[in-house]
């Protein structure tokens, strides 16, 4: 295989045998996974499964006790600076400064990263994330979904090829969650590689190209949704009258009440 071909198929993220313990408590027990470029990879697990710990290791905020990992071909231990230049991390709590407007938040981060034309960068991101009309308002007035979309927009300044989203819809109402889901899909459609941690089953089902289930520090299954479903016995076909869920009712009702800038 030529060098160009090898580069084209190289995983955006490769993890091999990552281990981490805290005061004798084994949080990660040899994690292995690969994430293909431009895909959404969901790391699914309950609280305490080790999802956030793995993300902190991959984003160079924490050192692994054992194992190795590469992001965009850069070794985590040997080239942490290059890894940091290739990634962005959006945690469970938004990093938005609520005392600033949406546009001011974006301009601030652009200047901190010493990038040219911060106003133009801010305006382009506001438009991309459907926040143009709200760009001049203080972020404190934003809904949860708008604040989270702004947070993700801030993390994309500098166009990192890989983004880690650690439970990005935690605490959001159903409408805001749908808005964030649309944003995440647009990232992958634009070629960004997304590693998403979640404990919400329908979030992984709706978004992910591949899903890994992390349980007690180990990946116990890894595959597409279709592959994971084939692990269970074939469903018995029954014909029943299906009633809409409360979430469907809620989204239908609020969907007629206005646009996204609420």
CSV table of C-alpha atoms in Angstrom, one decimal:
chain,number,residue,atom,x,y,z
A,1,UNK,CA,0.0,0.0,0.0
A,2,UNK,CA,1.3,3.5,-0.9
A,3,UNK,CA,2.0,6.1,1.8
A,4,UNK,CA,-0.9,8.2,0.6
A,5,UNK,CA,-3.3,5.2,0.7
A,6,UNK,CA,-2.1,4.3,4.2
A,7,UNK,CA,-2.7,7.9,5.4
A,8,UNK,CA,-6.2,7.9,3.8
A,9,UNK,CA,-7.4,4.9,5.8
A,10,UNK,CA,-5.5,5.6,9.0
A,11,UNK,CA,-7.9,5.8,12.0
A,12,UNK,CA,-8.4,9.3,13.4
A,13,UNK,CA,-8.2,7.8,16.9
A,14,UNK,CA,-6.5,4.6,17.9
A,15,UNK,CA,-6.5,3.3,21.4
A,16,UNK,CA,-4.7,0.2,22.5
A,17,UNK,CA,-4.7,-1.3,26.0
A,18,UNK,CA,-5.3,2.0,27.9
A,19,UNK,CA,-5.4,1.5,31.7
A,20,UNK,CA,-6.0,3.9,34.5
A,21,UNK,CA,-6.4,3.5,38.3
A,22,UNK,CA,-7.0,6.0,41.1
A,23,UNK,CA,-5.8,4.9,44.6
A,24,UNK,CA,-6.2,1.2,43.7
A,25,UNK,CA,-9.5,1.6,42.0
A,26,UNK,CA,-9.2,0.3,38.4
A,27,UNK,CA,-11.2,2.7,36.2
A,28,UNK,CA,-9.9,1.6,32.8
A,29,UNK,CA,-8.8,-2.0,32.4
A,30,UNK,CA,-7.3,-2.2,28.9
A,31,UNK,CA,-9.4,-0.2,26.5
A,32,UNK,CA,-9.1,-0.8,22.7
A,33,UNK,CA,-10.9,1.1,20.0
A,34,UNK,CA,-10.5,2.8,16.7
A,35,UNK,CA,-12.5,5.7,15.2
A,36,UNK,CA,-12.5,6.3,11.5
A,37,UNK,CA,-12.2,9.9,10.2
A,38,UNK,CA,-15.3,11.9,9.6
A,39,UNK,CA,-17.5,9.5,11.7
A,40,UNK,CA,-19.5,9.8,15.0
A,41,UNK,CA,-18.3,7.2,17.5
A,42,UNK,CA,-20.4,6.9,20.6
A,43,UNK,CA,-18.9,5.6,23.8
A,44,UNK,CA,-21.9,4.3,25.8
A,45,UNK,CA,-21.8,3.5,29.5
A,46,UNK,CA,-23.4,4.2,32.8
A,47,UNK,CA,-22.0,6.6,35.4
A,48,UNK,CA,-18.6,5.5,36.6
A,49,UNK,CA,-17.9,3.3,33.6
A,50,UNK,CA,-14.8,5.3,32.8
A,51,UNK,CA,-16.0,7.4,29.8
A,52,UNK,CA,-14.8,10.8,31.0
A,53,UNK,CA,-11.5,9.4,32.2
A,54,UNK,CA,-10.8,8.0,28.7
A,55,UNK,CA,-11.7,11.4,27.1
A,56,UNK,CA,-9.4,13.2,29.6
A,57,UNK,CA,-6.6,10.9,28.7
A,58,UNK,CA,-7.2,11.3,24.9
A,59,UNK,CA,-7.3,15.1,25.3
A,60,UNK,CA,-3.9,15.0,27.2
A,61,UNK,CA,-5.5,16.3,30.4
A,62,UNK,CA,-4.5,13.0,32.2
A,63,UNK,CA,-1.8,10.4,31.7
A,64,UNK,CA,-2.7,6.7,31.3
A,65,UNK,CA,-1.0,4.2,33.5
A,66,UNK,CA,-0.5,1.8,30.6
A,67,UNK,CA,-1.3,1.4,26.9
A,68,UNK,CA,-0.9,3.7,24.0
A,69,UNK,CA,-3.1,6.0,21.8
A,70,UNK,CA,-2.8,8.1,18.7
A,71,UNK,CA,-4.9,11.0,17.5
A,72,UNK,CA,-4.5,12.0,13.9
A,73,UNK,CA,-1.4,9.8,13.8
A,74,UNK,CA,0.2,11.7,16.7
A,75,UNK,CA,1.3,9.6,19.7
A,76,UNK,CA,-0.4,10.7,22.9
A,77,UNK,CA,2.7,10.3,25.1
A,78,UNK,CA,5.4,11.4,22.7
A,79,UNK,CA,3.6,14.2,20.9
A,80,UNK,CA,1.0,15.7,23.3
A,81,UNK,CA,1.4,19.2,21.8
A,82,UNK,CA,0.5,18.0,18.3
A,83,UNK,CA,-2.4,16.0,19.7
A,84,UNK,CA,-3.7,19.2,21.4
A,85,UNK,CA,-3.5,21.1,18.1
A,86,UNK,CA,-5.6,18.4,16.4
A,87,UNK,CA,-8.5,18.2,18.9
A,88,UNK,CA,-11.1,20.2,20.8
A,89,UNK,CA,-13.0,19.1,23.9
A,90,UNK,CA,-16.5,20.1,25.0
A,91,UNK,CA,-17.2,18.9,28.5
A,92,UNK,CA,-20.4,18.3,30.4
A,93,UNK,CA,-20.5,22.0,31.6
A,94,UNK,CA,-20.6,24.7,29.0
A,95,UNK,CA,-17.5,27.0,28.8
A,96,UNK,CA,-19.6,30.0,27.7
A,97,UNK,CA,-19.0,33.3,29.5
A,98,UNK,CA,-22.6,34.3,30.2
A,99,UNK,CA,-21.6,38.0,30.8
A,100,UNK,CA,-20.6,38.3,27.1
A,101,UNK,CA,-22.8,38.1,24.0
A,102,UNK,CA,-22.6,35.0,21.8
A,103,UNK,CA,-20.5,36.9,19.3
A,104,UNK,CA,-18.1,38.3,22.0
A,105,UNK,CA,-17.5,34.7,23.3
A,106,UNK,CA,-16.5,33.6,19.8
A,107,UNK,CA,-14.3,36.7,19.2
A,108,UNK,CA,-12.6,36.2,22.5
A,109,UNK,CA,-11.6,32.6,21.8
A,110,UNK,CA,-10.5,33.5,18.3
A,111,UNK,CA,-8.1,36.2,19.7
A,112,UNK,CA,-6.8,33.8,22.4
A,113,UNK,CA,-5.9,31.4,19.7
A,114,UNK,CA,-4.1,34.2,17.8
A,115,UNK,CA,-6.2,33.7,14.6
A,116,UNK,CA,-6.8,36.4,12.1
A,117,UNK,CA,-10.1,38.2,11.5
A,118,UNK,CA,-11.9,37.2,14.7
A,119,UNK,CA,-15.0,39.1,13.8
A,120,UNK,CA,-15.4,37.2,10.5
A,121,UNK,CA,-14.7,33.9,12.3
A,122,UNK,CA,-17.4,34.7,14.8
A,123,UNK,CA,-20.0,35.7,12.2
A,124,UNK,CA,-19.4,32.6,10.2
A,125,UNK,CA,-19.8,30.3,13.2
A,126,UNK,CA,-22.9,32.2,14.4
A,127,UNK,CA,-24.5,31.6,10.9
A,128,UNK,CA,-23.3,27.9,10.8
A,129,UNK,CA,-24.9,27.2,14.2
A,130,UNK,CA,-28.1,29.1,13.6
A,131,UNK,CA,-27.3,31.8,16.2
A,132,UNK,CA,-26.9,34.9,14.0
A,133,UNK,CA,-30.1,36.6,15.3
A,134,UNK,CA,-29.0,35.9,18.9
A,135,UNK,CA,-25.3,36.8,18.4
A,136,UNK,CA,-25.6,40.3,20.0
A,137,UNK,CA,-27.5,39.0,23.1
A,138,UNK,CA,-25.8,38.1,26.3
A,139,UNK,CA,-25.3,34.4,26.5
A,140,UNK,CA,-27.1,34.4,29.9
A,141,UNK,CA,-30.3,34.9,28.0
A,142,UNK,CA,-29.8,31.8,25.8
A,143,UNK,CA,-31.7,28.6,26.1
A,144,UNK,CA,-29.8,25.4,27.2
A,145,UNK,CA,-29.7,24.2,23.6
A,146,UNK,CA,-28.4,27.6,22.3
A,147,UNK,CA,-25.8,27.8,25.0
A,148,UNK,CA,-24.6,24.3,24.1
A,149,UNK,CA,-24.5,25.1,20.4
A,150,UNK,CA,-22.4,28.2,21.2
A,151,UNK,CA,-20.1,26.1,23.3
A,152,UNK,CA,-19.6,23.6,20.4
A,153,UNK,CA,-19.0,26.5,18.0
A,154,UNK,CA,-16.3,27.9,20.3
A,155,UNK,CA,-14.6,24.5,20.4
A,156,UNK,CA,-14.4,24.5,16.6
A,157,UNK,CA,-12.4,27.7,16.3
A,158,UNK,CA,-9.3,26.8,14.5
A,159,UNK,CA,-11.1,23.9,12.7
A,160,UNK,CA,-9.7,20.9,14.7
A,161,UNK,CA,-10.2,17.6,12.8
A,162,UNK,CA,-11.2,15.7,16.0
A,163,UNK,CA,-13.7,16.8,18.6
A,164,UNK,CA,-14.5,15.1,21.9
A,165,UNK,CA,-18.0,15.7,23.3
A,166,UNK,CA,-18.4,14.5,26.8
A,167,UNK,CA,-22.1,13.9,27.5
A,168,UNK,CA,-23.0,17.1,25.5
A,169,UNK,CA,-26.8,17.0,26.2
A,170,UNK,CA,-26.7,16.4,29.9
A,171,UNK,CA,-29.4,18.4,31.6
A,172,UNK,CA,-31.0,19.6,28.3
A,173,UNK,CA,-34.7,19.5,27.6
A,174,UNK,CA,-35.9,17.4,24.6
A,175,UNK,CA,-36.1,20.3,22.3
A,176,UNK,CA,-32.6,21.5,23.1
A,177,UNK,CA,-31.3,18.0,22.8
A,178,UNK,CA,-32.7,17.7,19.3
A,179,UNK,CA,-31.0,21.0,18.4
A,180,UNK,CA,-27.6,19.7,19.7
A,181,UNK,CA,-28.0,16.4,17.8
A,182,UNK,CA,-28.5,18.3,14.6
A,183,UNK,CA,-25.3,20.2,15.3
A,184,UNK,CA,-23.3,17.1,16.0
A,185,UNK,CA,-24.5,15.5,12.7
A,186,UNK,CA,-23.5,18.6,10.8
A,187,UNK,CA,-20.0,18.3,12.3
A,188,UNK,CA,-19.5,14.8,10.9
A,189,UNK,CA,-21.1,15.8,7.6
A,190,UNK,CA,-18.4,18.5,7.3
A,191,UNK,CA,-15.6,15.9,7.9
A,192,UNK,CA,-15.0,16.4,11.6
A,193,UNK,CA,-14.4,13.2,13.6
A,194,UNK,CA,-16.6,13.1,16.7
A,195,UNK,CA,-16.0,10.9,19.8
A,196,UNK,CA,-19.2,11.2,21.8
A,197,UNK,CA,-19.6,9.9,25.4
A,198,UNK,CA,-23.2,9.4,26.6
A,199,UNK,CA,-25.3,7.3,28.9
A,200,UNK,CA,-28.4,8.0,26.9
A,201,UNK,CA,-29.3,5.0,24.7
A,202,UNK,CA,-31.4,6.9,22.1
A,203,UNK,CA,-28.6,9.5,21.7
A,204,UNK,CA,-26.2,6.8,20.6
A,205,UNK,CA,-28.8,5.2,18.5
A,206,UNK,CA,-29.7,8.5,16.7
A,207,UNK,CA,-26.2,9.8,16.1
A,208,UNK,CA,-23.5,7.1,16.0
A,209,UNK,CA,-21.9,5.4,13.1
A,210,UNK,CA,-20.4,3.0,15.6
A,211,UNK,CA,-21.1,2.3,19.2
A,212,UNK,CA,-18.8,0.9,21.9
A,213,UNK,CA,-20.2,-0.2,25.2
A,214,UNK,CA,-17.8,0.6,28.1
A,215,UNK,CA,-18.6,-1.4,31.2
A,216,UNK,CA,-16.4,-1.6,34.4
A,217,UNK,CA,-13.5,-0.2,32.5
A,218,UNK,CA,-13.6,-2.5,29.5
A,219,UNK,CA,-15.1,-2.3,26.0
A,220,UNK,CA,-17.6,-5.2,26.1
A,221,UNK,CA,-19.0,-4.7,22.6
A,222,UNK,CA,-18.1,-2.5,19.6
A,223,UNK,CA,-20.0,-2.3,16.3
A,224,UNK,CA,-22.6,-0.6,14.3
A,225,UNK,CA,-26.2,-0.3,15.6
A,226,UNK,CA,-27.2,-3.1,13.2
A,227,UNK,CA,-24.4,-5.3,14.4
A,228,UNK,CA,-25.2,-4.8,18.1
A,229,UNK,CA,-28.9,-5.5,17.5
A,230,UNK,CA,-28.0,-8.9,15.9
A,231,UNK,CA,-26.4,-9.9,19.2
A,232,UNK,CA,-30.0,-10.4,20.6
A,233,UNK,CA,-32.5,-13.0,19.5
A,234,UNK,CA,-34.8,-12.1,16.6
A,235,UNK,CA,-37.8,-10.1,17.7
A,236,UNK,CA,-41.2,-11.6,17.8
A,237,UNK,CA,-43.5,-9.7,15.4
A,238,UNK,CA,-46.6,-8.5,17.1
A,239,UNK,CA,-49.2,-6.0,15.8
A,240,UNK,CA,-50.2,-3.5,18.5
A,241,UNK,CA,-51.6,0.0,18.4
A,242,UNK,CA,-48.7,2.4,18.9
A,243,UNK,CA,-49.3,5.4,21.0
A,244,UNK,CA,-47.1,8.5,20.7
A,245,UNK,CA,-44.5,9.0,23.4
A,246,UNK,CA,-44.5,12.0,25.7
A,247,UNK,CA,-41.4,13.3,24.0
A,248,UNK,CA,-43.0,13.1,20.6
A,249,UNK,CA,-46.0,15.0,21.9
A,250,UNK,CA,-43.8,17.6,23.5
A,251,UNK,CA,-41.7,18.2,20.4
A,252,UNK,CA,-44.7,18.4,18.1
A,253,UNK,CA,-46.4,21.0,20.3
A,254,UNK,CA,-43.3,23.2,20.8
A,255,UNK,CA,-42.3,22.8,17.2
A,256,UNK,CA,-45.2,25.0,16.2
A,257,UNK,CA,-44.4,27.7,18.6
A,258,UNK,CA,-41.4,29.3,16.9
A,259,UNK,CA,-37.9,28.9,15.5
A,260,UNK,CA,-34.6,27.8,17.1
A,261,UNK,CA,-33.7,31.2,18.7
A,262,UNK,CA,-35.8,30.8,21.8
